Every structure is written in structure tokens, then in C-alpha cells.
CSV table of C-alpha atoms in Angstrom, one decimal:
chain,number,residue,atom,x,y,z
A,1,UNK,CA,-9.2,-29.0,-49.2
A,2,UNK,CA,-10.3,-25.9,-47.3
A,3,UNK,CA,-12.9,-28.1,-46.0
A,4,UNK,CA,-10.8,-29.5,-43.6
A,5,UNK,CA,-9.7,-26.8,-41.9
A,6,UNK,CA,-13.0,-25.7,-40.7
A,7,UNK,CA,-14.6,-26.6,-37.8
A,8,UNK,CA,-14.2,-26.3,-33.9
A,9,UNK,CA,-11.0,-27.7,-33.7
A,10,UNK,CA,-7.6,-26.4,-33.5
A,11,UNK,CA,-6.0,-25.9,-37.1
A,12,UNK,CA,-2.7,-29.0,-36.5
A,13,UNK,CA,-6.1,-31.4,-36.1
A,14,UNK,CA,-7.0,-30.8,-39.9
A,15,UNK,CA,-3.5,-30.8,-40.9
A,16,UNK,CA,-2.9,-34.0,-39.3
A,17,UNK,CA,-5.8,-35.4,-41.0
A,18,UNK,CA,-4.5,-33.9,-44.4
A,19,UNK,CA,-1.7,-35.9,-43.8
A,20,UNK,CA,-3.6,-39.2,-43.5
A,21,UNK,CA,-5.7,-38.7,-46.5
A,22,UNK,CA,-2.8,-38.1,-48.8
A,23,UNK,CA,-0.4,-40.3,-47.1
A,24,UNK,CA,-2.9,-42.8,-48.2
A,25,UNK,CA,-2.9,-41.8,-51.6
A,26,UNK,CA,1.0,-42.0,-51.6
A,27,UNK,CA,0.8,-45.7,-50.1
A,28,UNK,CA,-1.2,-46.2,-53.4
A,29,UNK,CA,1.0,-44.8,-55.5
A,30,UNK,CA,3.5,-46.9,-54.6
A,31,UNK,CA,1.6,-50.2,-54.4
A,32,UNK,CA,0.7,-49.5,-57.9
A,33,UNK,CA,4.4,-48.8,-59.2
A,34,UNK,CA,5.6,-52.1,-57.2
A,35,UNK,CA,2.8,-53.6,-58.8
A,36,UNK,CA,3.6,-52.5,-62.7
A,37,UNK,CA,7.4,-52.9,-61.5
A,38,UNK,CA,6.3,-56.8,-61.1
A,39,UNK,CA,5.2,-57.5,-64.6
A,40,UNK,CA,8.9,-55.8,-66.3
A,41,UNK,CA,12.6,-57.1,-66.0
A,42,UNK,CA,14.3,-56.9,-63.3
A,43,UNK,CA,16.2,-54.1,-64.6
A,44,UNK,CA,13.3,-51.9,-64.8
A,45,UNK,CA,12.1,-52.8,-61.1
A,46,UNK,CA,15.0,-50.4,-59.3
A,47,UNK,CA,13.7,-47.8,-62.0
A,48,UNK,CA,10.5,-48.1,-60.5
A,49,UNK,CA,10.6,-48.3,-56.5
A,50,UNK,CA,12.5,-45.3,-57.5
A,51,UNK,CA,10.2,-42.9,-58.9
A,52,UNK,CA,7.8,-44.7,-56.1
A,53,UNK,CA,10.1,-43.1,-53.4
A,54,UNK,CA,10.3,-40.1,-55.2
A,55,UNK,CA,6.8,-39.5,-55.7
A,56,UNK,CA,6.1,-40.3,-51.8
A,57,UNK,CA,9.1,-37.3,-51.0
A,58,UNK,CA,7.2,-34.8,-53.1
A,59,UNK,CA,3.9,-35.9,-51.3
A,60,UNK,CA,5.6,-35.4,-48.0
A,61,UNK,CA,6.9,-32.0,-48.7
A,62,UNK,CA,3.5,-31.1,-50.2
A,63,UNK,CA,2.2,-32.3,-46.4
A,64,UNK,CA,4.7,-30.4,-44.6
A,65,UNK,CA,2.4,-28.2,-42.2
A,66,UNK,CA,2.4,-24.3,-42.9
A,67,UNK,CA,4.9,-21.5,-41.5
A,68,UNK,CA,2.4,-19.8,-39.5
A,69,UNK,CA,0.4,-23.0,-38.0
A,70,UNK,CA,0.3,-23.4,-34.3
A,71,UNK,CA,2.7,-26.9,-35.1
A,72,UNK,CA,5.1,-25.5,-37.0
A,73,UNK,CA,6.4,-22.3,-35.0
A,74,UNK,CA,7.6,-25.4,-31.7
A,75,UNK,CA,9.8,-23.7,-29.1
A,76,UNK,CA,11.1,-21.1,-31.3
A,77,UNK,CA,7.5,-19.7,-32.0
A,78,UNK,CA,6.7,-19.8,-28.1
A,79,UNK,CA,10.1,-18.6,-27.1
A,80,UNK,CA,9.4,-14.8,-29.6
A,81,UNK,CA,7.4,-13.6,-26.5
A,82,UNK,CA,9.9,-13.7,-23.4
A,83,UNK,CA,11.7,-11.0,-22.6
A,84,UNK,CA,15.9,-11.7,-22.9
A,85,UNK,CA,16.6,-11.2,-18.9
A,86,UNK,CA,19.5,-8.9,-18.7
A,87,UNK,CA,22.1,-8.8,-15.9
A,88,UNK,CA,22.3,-6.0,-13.6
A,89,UNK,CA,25.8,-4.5,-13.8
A,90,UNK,CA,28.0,-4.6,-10.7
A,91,UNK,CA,29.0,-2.0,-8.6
A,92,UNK,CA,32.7,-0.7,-9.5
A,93,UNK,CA,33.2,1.2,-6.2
A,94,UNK,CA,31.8,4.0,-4.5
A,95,UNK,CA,30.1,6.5,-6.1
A,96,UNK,CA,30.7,10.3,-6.5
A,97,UNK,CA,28.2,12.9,-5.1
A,98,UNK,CA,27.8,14.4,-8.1
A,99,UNK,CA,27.2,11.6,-10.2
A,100,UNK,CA,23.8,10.8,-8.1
A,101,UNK,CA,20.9,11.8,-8.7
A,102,UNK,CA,17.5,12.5,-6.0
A,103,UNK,CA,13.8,12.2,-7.3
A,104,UNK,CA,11.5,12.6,-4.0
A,105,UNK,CA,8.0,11.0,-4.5
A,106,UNK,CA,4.9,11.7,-1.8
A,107,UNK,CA,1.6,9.5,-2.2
A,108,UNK,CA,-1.3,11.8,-0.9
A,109,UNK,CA,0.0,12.8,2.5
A,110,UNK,CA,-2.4,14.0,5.3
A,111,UNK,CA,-2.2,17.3,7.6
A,112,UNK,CA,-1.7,15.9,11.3
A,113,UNK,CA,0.1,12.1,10.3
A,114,UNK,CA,3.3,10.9,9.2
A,115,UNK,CA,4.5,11.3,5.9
A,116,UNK,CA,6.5,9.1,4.0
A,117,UNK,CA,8.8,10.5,1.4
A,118,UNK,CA,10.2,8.0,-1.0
A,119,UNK,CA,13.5,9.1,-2.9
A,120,UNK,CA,14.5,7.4,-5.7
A,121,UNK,CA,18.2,7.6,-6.5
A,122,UNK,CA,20.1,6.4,-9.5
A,123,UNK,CA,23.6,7.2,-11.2
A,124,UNK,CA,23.7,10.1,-13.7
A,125,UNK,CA,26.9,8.4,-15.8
A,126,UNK,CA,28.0,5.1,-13.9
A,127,UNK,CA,26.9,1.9,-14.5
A,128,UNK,CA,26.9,0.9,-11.1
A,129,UNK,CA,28.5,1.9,-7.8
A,130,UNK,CA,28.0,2.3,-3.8
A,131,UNK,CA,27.2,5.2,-1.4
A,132,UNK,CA,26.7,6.1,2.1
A,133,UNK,CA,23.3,7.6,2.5
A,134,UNK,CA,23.4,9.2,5.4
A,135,UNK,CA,22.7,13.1,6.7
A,136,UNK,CA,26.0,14.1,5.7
A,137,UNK,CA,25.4,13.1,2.2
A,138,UNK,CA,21.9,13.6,1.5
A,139,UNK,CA,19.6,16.9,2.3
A,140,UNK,CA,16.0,17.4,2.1
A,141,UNK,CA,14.2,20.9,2.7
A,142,UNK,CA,10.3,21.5,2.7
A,143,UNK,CA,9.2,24.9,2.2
A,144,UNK,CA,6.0,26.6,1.7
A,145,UNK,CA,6.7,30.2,-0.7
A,146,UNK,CA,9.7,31.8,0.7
A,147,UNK,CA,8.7,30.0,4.2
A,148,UNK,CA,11.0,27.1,5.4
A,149,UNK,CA,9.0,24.6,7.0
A,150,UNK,CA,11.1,21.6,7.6
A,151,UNK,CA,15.1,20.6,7.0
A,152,UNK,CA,17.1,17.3,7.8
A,153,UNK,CA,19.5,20.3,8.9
A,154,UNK,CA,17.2,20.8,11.6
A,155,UNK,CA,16.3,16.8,12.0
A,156,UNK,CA,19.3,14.9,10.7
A,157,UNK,CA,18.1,11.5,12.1
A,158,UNK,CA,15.1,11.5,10.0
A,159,UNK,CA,17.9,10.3,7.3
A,160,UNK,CA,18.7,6.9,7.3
A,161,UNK,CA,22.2,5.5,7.9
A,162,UNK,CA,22.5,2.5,4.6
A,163,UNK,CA,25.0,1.9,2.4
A,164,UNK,CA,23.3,1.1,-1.0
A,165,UNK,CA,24.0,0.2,-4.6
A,166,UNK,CA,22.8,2.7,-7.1
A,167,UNK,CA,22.5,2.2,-10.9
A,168,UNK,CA,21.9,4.0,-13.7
A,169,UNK,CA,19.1,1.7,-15.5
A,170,UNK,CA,17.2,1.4,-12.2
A,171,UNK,CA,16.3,3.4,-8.9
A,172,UNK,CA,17.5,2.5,-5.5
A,173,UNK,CA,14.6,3.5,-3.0
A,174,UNK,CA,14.9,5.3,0.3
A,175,UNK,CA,12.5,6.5,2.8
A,176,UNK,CA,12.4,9.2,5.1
A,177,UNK,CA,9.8,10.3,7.7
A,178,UNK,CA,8.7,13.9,8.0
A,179,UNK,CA,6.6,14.2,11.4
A,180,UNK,CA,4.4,17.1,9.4
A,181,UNK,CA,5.6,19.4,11.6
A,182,UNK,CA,7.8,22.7,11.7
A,183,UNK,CA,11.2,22.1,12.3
A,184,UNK,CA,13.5,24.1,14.7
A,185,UNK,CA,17.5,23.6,16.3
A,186,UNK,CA,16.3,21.3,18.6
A,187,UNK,CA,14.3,19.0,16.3
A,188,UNK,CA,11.4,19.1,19.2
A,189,UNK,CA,8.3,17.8,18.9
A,190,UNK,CA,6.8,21.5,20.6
A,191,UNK,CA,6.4,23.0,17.1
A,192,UNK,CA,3.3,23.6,15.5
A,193,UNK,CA,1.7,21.5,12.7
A,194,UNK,CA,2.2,22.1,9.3
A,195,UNK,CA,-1.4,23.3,7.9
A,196,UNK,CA,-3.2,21.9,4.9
A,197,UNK,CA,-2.2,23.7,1.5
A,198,UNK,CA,1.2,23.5,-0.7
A,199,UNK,CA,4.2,22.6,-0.3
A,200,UNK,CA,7.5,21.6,-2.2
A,201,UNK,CA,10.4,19.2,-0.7
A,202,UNK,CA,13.5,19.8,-2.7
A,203,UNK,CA,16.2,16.8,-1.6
A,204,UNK,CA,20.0,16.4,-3.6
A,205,UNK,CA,22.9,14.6,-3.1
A,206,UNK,CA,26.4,16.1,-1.7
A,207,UNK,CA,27.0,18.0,-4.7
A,208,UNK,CA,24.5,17.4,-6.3
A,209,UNK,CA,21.5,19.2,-7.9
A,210,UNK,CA,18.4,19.7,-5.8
A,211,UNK,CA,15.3,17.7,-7.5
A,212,UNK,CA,11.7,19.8,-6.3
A,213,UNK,CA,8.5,17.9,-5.7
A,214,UNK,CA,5.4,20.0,-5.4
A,215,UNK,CA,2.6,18.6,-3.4
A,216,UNK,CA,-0.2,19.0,-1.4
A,217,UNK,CA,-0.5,18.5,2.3
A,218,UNK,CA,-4.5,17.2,2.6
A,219,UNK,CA,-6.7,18.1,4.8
A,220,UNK,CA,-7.7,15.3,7.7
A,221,UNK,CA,-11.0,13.7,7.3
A,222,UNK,CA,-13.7,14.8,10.5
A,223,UNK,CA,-13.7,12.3,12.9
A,224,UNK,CA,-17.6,11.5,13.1
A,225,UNK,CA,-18.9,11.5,16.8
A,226,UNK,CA,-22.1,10.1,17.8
A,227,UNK,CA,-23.7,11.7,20.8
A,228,UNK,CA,-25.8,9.7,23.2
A,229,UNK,CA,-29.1,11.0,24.3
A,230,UNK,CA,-30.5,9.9,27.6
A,231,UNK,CA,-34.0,10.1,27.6
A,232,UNK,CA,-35.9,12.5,29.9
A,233,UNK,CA,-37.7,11.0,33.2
A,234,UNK,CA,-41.4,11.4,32.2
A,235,UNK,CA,-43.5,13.2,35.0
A,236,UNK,CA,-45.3,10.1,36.5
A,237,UNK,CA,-41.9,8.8,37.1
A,238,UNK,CA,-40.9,12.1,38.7
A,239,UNK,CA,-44.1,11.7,41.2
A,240,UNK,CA,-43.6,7.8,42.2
A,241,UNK,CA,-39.3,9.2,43.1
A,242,UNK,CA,-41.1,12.2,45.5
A,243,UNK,CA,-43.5,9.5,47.1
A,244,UNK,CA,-40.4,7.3,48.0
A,245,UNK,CA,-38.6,10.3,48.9
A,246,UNK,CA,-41.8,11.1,50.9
């Protein structure tokens, strides 16, 4: 029988042929038990189309397609894979300063630009709750060594003004600018740039503890300038311009 099973075709092909083949053999069986149960009694005939049923149940047991064939695992087999989908819990009011929790994130800023720095906040112990992000509840400070470089103290609208909902299985993100710039009281835009080289941005909640991010501030890339270069009058030209001259 493990002939059948070979070949290029899927594996519930053979079995089904399997079960032709034998189911054949069990239409046999029972032609030939109707056929001895036709020469007795009639009391012996019942006997008969009974052990003919029988035999044809065993057979069809015996046919029953494996545990681990593609046919036999159905929905169940397919549905092992997925992922059970798991509601998000709901927010059960606002949420204490202390319970959240700031993790700043910079991809590969640049000397000169913009750069975007993504917080990710989430609850420390509740499931799910709302805050006010806003200057008054959230701080960020760059700083290079012992220098101070940049604070939302200094820039408080580069913190935006959203009321979010923060969980504890997931992060709520929130971006904020920094113009790559020193910052002063004014928050002007007359303050030199911020060099390439090191820095760290330390942001927390109200309350909170301060999460520190190190990164590095890159360098720009050249700007590549092609220079034109007009070609020199030749000296026959030069003499034709002094005869019209002339």
C-alpha cells in the first residue's frame, strides 16, 4: 500500500483512491454474504447481512484517513496558526504622572535640519487611562556633557497640546520637533547651530522619571557644485574683434 502514496500528487489523492480500492473489496464482501445468505433459511439471512454490515464498518474505520493528513486536520488544523486577537483594554480615567512612563527614540538626525523625536509613552501599573500631553506635563532636555543645549523650558510650543490614551501592553507615540539649534528665554531662531558630535535628550513625565537617549547628531553631506568653465577667446578671434573695432 505505500505505493499509493507516492507520486506528484498531494497525499488526500492517494487516500481517496485507497478508499475506492477497498471500498470495492467491501461491496464484494457483501455481495458474497447476500449471496451465501440466499442458499440458507430465512432465519440465517438477518445473521448474514449482519456480519455483511459489520465487516463493511470495520473496512470503513480501517479507511478513515490519518491524524496528520492534509484532510483530516479541516478548520481546526488551519485555524492552529492564527493568532487569538485580544481586546485592547479601555481607559478607566486619567492617568497619574507618575504612573507614565517616556522612551525618546531619534532615527539618524542630521547637523543643520529638523529633527524629529519620537516618544513612546505607556502606563507603568494601569491597564489603560488618559493624559494631557502638553508642556506642563511633559519635559524634554538635550544636553551635550555638562552643556545644556536645548529645553522645552526654553521652547514649550515644540510640545504638542493632545489628549491621548496610554496603555500598559502598548506605546502611545508623540512627536516633537527640535530645530537643532541652541535654545535661549526667547526661544529665537538667532542661536547658533548645534554642531555634529554627541548628544543625550532626557524627556519624563510630571513626576516622572527622566528616560536618556544617547545619540549622534551627523554631520551634513557636501553639497556637490559644478563649476562652469567658459572657454578662452582664441587669438584669431581676438584679431577679427580689433579689426571691427578698427
Amino acid at each position: 500500500m505505500s505505493g499509493l502514496t507516492r507520486g506528484p500528487l498531494s497525499p488526500r489523492v492517494y487516500w481517496t483512491r485507497r478508499v475506492m480500492v477497498l471500498g470495492t473489496a467491501v461491496l464484494l464482501v457483501f455481495g458474497i454474504a447476500r449471496a451465501l445468505g440466499a442458499g440458507s433459511d430465512a432465519s440465517s439471512e438477518p445473521e448474514a447481512e449482519a456480519q455483511a454490515t459489520q465487516a463493511a464498518a470495520v473496512a470503513t474505520t480501517t479507511l478513515a484517513l490519518p491524524d496528520n493528513s492534509p484532510g483530516a486536520t479541516g478548520k481546526a488544523g488551519r485555524g492552529e496558526g492564527r493568532r487569538e486577537v485580544v481586546p485592547l483594554a479601555m481607559p478607566e480615567g486619567p492617568c497619574d504622572d507618575e504612573d507614565v512612563a517616556v522612551t525618546p527614540t531619534v532615527d539618524r538626525p542630521v547637523a543643520g535640519r529638523d529633527v524629529r523625536i519620537v516618544l513612546e509613552l505607556r502606563t507603568i501599573v494601569s491597564e489603560a487611562c488618559t493624559w494631557e500631553v502638553s508642556p506642563g506635563s511633559l519635559t524634554l532636555k538635550i544636553t551635550s556633557g555638562d552643556d545644556e543645549i536645548w529645553t522645552s523650558r526654553h521652547c514649550p510650543r515644540a510640545v504638542p497640546h493632545e489628549q491621548v490614551t496610554l496603555r500598559r501592553a502598548e506605546s502611545t507615540r508623540v512627536e516633537v520637533v527640535w530645530d537643532a539649534r541652541r535654545s535661549d528665554e526667547e526661544c529665537s531662531n538667532l542661536t547658533p547651530w548645534a554642531l555634529p558630535g554627541w548628544y543625550h535628550v532626557a524627556a519624563a513625565a510630571l513626576a516622572g522619571e527622566p528616560s536618556d537617549l544617547q545619540f549622534q547628531l551627523e554631520r551634513p553631506e557636501g553639497e556637490h557644485v559644478t563649476k562652469t568653465v567658459e572657454p578662452k577667446p582664441r587669438s584669431t578671434d581676438r584679431k577679427q574683434r580689433d579689426r571691427s573695432r578698427g
